[in-house]
mmCIF file of C-alpha atoms and ligand atoms in Angstrom:
data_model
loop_
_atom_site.group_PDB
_atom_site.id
_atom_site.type_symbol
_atom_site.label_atom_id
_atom_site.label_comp_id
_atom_site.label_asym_id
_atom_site.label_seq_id
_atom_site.Cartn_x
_atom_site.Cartn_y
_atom_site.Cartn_z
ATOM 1 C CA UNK A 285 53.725 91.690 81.092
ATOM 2 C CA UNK A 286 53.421 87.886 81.560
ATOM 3 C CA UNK A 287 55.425 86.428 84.440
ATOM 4 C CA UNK A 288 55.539 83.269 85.601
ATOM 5 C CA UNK A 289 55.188 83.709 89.099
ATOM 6 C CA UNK A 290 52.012 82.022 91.039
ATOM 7 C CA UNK A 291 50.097 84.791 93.315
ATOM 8 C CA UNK A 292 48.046 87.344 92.097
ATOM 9 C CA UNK A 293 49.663 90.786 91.527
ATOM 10 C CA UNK A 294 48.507 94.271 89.782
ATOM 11 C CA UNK A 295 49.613 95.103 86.669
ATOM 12 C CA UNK A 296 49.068 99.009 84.868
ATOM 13 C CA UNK A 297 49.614 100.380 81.996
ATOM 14 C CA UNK A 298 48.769 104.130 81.576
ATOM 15 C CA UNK A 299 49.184 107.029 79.169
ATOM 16 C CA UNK A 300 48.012 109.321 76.702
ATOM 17 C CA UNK A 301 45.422 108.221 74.215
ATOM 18 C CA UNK A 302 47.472 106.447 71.011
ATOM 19 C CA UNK A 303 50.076 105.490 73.612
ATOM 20 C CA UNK A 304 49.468 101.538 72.500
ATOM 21 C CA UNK A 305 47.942 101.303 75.679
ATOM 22 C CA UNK A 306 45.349 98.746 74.596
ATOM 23 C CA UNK A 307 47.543 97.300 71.916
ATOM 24 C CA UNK A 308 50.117 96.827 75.224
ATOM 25 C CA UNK A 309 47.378 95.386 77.049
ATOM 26 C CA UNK A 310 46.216 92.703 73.994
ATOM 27 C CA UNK A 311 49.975 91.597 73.977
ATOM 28 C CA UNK A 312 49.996 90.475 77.687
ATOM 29 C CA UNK A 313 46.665 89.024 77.364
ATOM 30 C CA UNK A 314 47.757 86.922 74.411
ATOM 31 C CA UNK A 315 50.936 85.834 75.891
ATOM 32 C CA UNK A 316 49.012 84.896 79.069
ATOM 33 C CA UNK A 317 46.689 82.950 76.704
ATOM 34 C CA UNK A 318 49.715 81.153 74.952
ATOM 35 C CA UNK A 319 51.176 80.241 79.049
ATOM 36 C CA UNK A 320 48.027 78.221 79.090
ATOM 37 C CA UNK A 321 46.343 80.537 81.413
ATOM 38 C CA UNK A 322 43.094 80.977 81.879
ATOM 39 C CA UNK A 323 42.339 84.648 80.937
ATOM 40 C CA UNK A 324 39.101 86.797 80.879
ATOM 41 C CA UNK A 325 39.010 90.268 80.030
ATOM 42 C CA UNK A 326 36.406 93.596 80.966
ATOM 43 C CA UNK A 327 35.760 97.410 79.755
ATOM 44 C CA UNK A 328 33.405 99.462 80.596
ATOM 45 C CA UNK A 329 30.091 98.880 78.866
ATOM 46 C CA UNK A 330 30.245 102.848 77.608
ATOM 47 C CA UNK A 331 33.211 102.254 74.993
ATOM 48 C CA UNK A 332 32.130 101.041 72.063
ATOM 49 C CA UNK A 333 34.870 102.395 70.051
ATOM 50 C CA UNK A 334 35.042 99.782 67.411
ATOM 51 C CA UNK A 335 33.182 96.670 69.470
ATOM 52 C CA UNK A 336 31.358 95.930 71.910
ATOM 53 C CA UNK A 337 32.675 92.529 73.054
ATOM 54 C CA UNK A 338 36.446 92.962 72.143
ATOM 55 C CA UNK A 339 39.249 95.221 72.982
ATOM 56 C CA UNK A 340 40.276 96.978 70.137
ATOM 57 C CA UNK A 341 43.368 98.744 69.564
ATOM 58 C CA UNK A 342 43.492 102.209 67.055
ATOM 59 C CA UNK A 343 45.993 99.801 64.751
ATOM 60 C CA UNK A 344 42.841 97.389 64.925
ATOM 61 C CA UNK A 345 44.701 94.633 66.669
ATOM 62 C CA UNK A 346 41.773 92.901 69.422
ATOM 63 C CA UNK A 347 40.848 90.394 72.251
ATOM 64 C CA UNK A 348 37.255 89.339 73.208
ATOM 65 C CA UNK A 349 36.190 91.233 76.385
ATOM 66 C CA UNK A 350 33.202 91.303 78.462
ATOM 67 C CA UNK A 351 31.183 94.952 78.472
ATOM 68 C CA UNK A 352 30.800 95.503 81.658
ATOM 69 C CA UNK A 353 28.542 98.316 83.768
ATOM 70 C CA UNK A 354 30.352 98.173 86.880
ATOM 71 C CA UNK A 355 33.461 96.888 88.530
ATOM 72 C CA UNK A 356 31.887 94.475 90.915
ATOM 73 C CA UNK A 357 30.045 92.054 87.572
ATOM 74 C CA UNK A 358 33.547 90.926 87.068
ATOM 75 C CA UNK A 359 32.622 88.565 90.266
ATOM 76 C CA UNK A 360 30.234 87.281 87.409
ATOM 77 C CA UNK A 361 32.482 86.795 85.380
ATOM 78 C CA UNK A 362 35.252 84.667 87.190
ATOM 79 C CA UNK A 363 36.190 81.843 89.069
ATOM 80 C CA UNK A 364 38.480 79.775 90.971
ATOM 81 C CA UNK A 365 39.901 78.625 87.651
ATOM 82 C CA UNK A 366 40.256 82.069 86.494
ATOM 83 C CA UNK A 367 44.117 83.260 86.596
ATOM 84 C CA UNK A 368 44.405 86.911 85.082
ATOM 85 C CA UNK A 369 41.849 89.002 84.820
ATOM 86 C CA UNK A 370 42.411 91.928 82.083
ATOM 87 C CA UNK A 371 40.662 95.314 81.973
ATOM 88 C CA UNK A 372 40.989 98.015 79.982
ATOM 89 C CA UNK A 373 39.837 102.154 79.744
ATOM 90 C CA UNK A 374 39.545 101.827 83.586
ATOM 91 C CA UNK A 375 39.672 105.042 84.197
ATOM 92 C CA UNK A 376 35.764 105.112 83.646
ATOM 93 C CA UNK A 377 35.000 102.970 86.056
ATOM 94 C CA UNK A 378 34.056 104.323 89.731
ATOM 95 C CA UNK A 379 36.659 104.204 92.629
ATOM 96 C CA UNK A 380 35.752 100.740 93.668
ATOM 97 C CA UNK A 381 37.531 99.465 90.861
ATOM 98 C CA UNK A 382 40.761 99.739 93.119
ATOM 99 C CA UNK A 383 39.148 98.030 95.767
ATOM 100 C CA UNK A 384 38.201 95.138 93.298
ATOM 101 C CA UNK A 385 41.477 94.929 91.832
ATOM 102 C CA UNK A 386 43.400 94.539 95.340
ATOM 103 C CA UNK A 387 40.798 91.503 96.210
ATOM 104 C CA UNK A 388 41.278 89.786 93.255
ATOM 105 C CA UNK A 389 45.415 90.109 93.315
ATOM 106 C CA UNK A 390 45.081 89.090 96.676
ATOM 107 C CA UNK A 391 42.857 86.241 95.814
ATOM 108 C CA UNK A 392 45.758 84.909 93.246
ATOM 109 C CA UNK A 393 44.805 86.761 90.320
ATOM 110 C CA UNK A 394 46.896 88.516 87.777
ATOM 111 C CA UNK A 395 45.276 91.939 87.117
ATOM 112 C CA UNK A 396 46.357 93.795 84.272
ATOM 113 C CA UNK A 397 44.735 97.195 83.489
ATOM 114 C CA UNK A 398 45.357 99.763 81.422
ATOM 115 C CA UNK A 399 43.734 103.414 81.380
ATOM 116 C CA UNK A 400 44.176 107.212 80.714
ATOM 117 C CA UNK A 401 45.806 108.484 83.827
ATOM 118 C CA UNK A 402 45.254 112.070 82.903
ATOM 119 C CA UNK A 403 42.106 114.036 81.211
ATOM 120 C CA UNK A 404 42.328 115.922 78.519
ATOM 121 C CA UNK A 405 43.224 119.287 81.417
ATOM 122 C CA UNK A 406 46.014 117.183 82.207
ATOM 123 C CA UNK A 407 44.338 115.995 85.656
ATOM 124 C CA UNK A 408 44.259 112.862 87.053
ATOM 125 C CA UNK A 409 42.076 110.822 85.570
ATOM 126 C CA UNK A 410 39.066 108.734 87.895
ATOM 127 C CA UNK A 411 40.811 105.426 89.877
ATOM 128 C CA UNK A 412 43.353 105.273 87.731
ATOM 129 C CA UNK A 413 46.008 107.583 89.624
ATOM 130 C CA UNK A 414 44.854 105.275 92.760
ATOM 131 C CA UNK A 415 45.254 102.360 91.300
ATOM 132 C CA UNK A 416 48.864 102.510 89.780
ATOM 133 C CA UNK A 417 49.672 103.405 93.292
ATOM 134 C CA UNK A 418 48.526 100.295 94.875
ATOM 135 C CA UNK A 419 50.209 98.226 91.548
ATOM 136 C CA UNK A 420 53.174 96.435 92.099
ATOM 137 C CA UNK A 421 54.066 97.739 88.016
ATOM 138 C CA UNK A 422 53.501 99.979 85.918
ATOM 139 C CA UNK A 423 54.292 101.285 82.645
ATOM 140 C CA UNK A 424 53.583 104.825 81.393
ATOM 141 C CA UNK A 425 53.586 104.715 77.593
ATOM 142 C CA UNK A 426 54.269 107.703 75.346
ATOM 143 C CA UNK A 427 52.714 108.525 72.080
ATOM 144 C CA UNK A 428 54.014 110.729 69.116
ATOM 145 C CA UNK A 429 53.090 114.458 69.520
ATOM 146 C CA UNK A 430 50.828 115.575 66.658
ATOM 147 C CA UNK A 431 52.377 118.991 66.225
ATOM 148 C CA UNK A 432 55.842 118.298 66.884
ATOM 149 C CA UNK A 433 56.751 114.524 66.961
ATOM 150 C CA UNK A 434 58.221 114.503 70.315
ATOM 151 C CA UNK A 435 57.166 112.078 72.699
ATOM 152 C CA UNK A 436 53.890 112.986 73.984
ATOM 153 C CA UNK A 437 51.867 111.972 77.735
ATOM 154 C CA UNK A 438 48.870 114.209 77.345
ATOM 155 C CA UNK A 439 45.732 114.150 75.497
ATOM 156 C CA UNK A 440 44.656 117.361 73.529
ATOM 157 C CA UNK A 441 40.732 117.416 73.364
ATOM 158 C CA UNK A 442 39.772 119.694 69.996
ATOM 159 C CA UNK A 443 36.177 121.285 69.731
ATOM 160 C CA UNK A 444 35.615 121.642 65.947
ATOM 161 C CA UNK A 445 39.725 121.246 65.069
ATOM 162 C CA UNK A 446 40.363 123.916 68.424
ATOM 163 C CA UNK A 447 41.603 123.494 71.376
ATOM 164 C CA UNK A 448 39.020 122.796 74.269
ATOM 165 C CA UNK A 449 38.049 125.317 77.073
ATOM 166 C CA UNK A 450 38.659 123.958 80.416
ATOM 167 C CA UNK A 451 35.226 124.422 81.361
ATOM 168 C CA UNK A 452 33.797 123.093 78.001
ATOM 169 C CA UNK A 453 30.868 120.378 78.729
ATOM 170 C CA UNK A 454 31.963 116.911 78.359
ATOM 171 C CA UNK A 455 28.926 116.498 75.698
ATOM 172 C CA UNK A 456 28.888 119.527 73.204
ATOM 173 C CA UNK A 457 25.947 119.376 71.217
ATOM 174 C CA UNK A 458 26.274 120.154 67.160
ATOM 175 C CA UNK A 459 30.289 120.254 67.647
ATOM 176 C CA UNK A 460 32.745 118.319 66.266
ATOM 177 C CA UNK A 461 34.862 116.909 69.161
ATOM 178 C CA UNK A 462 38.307 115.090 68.592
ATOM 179 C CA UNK A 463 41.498 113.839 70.474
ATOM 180 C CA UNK A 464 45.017 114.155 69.512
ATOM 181 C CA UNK A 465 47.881 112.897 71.630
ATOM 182 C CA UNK A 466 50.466 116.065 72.693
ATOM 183 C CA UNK A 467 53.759 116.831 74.494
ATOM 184 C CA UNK A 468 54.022 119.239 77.467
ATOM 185 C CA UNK A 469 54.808 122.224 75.165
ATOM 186 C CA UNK A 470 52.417 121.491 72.337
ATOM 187 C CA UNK A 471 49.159 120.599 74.642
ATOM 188 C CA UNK A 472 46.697 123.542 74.960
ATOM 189 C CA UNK A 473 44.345 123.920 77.448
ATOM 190 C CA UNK A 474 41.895 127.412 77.311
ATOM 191 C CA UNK A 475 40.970 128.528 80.992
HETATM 192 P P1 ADP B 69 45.587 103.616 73.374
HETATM 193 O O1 ADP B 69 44.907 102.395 73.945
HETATM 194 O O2 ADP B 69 46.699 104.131 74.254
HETATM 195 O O3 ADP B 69 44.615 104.717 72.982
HETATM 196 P P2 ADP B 69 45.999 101.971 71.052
HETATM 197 O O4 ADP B 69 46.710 100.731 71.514
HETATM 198 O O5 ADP B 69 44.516 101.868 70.822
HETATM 199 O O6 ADP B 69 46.333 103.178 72.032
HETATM 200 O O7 ADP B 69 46.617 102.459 69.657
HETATM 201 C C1 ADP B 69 48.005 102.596 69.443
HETATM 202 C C2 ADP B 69 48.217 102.751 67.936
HETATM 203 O O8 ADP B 69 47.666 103.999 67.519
HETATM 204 C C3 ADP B 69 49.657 102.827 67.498
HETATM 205 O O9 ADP B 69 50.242 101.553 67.339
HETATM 206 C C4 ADP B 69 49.553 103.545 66.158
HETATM 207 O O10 ADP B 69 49.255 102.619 65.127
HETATM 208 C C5 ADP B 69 48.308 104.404 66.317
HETATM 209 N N1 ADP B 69 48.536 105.863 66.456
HETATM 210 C C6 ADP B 69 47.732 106.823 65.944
HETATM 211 N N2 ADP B 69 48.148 108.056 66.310
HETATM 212 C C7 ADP B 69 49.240 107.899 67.083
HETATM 213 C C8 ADP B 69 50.113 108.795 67.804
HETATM 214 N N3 ADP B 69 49.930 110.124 67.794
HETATM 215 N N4 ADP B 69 51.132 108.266 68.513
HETATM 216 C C9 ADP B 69 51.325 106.933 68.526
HETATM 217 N N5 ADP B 69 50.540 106.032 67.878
HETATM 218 C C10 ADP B 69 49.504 106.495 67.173
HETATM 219 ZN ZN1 ZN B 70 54.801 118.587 70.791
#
């Protein structure tokens, strides 16, 4: 969230996917914009969900973004007039990420990221788990459970409408692959 406070500080937002994690994200970003601030936001260069140059939210709500490969071409990306730097799906990025993040809070920059912070076996998720413990916030969102409407943190992966094996491959050729947020009780995982 946007505060008015002048050093640089680490901001997360984590959750299930459909938690309004991006749409969270978007907010503080526009807010920031409306402070006057000067604002410049990253994903990884693999999502392109909906766009490639914009954030995108599943209720279609977006900011423009820079695709990015790695963590470290957000140097390219910024500079000393730069005061928060946005990224989002984070959890795809390699460790360094955390590393990046820290310099740039500690260089005066507001860093606000947002990210799964569990797979779809309920694991921590990449940097992401590191990173929210080196924030100074965070905010773990909840979505709706698609079986039974209760609040739900995890992400259910579905191989052609079932529930994925543990040790199905990340890239299943021929199959029909879909997520669906879950609670605890609902979420099925196949070992
Ligand atoms: P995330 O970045 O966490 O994946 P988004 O911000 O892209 O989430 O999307 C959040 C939006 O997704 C909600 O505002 C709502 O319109 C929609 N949505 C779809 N399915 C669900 C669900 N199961 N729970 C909550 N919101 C959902
Ligand atoms: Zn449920």
């Amino acid at each position: 969230m946007y505060r008015p406070i002048h050093y640089g500080y680490i901001e997360v937002i984590i959750g299930p996917m459909y938690s309004g994690k991006s749409e969270e994200l978007i907010r503080r970003l526009k807010r920031a914009k409306i402070a006057k601030q000067t604002v410049v936001a990253f994903k990884p260069y693999i999502d392109n969900r909906y766009s490639n140059k914009d954030v995108v939210s599943h209720s279609g709500i977006s900011i423009d973004a820079v695709p990015i490969k790695s963590a470290k071409d957000i140097y390219n990306y910024i500079d000393e007039d730069t005061q928060v730097v946005g990224i989002d799906e984070v959890q795809f990025f390699e460790e360094e990420v955390v590393d990046i993040a820290m310099d740039l809070a500690d260089k005066g920059i507001k860093v606000i990221a947002a990210g799964l912070d569990m797979d779809f076996k309920g694991e921590p998720f990449g940097p992401t788990p590191k990173l929210l413990a080196v924030a100074e916030f965070v905010d773990k969102l909840q979505a709706v459970c698609m079986v039974c409407g209760n609040p739900a943190h995890r992400t259910q992966r579905l191989i052609n409408g079932k529930p994925a094996k543990y040790n199905d491959p990340i890239i299943l050729v021929g199959a029909t692959e879909s997520y669906e947020a879950r609670c605890r009780k609902c979420h099925v995982i196949i070992k």
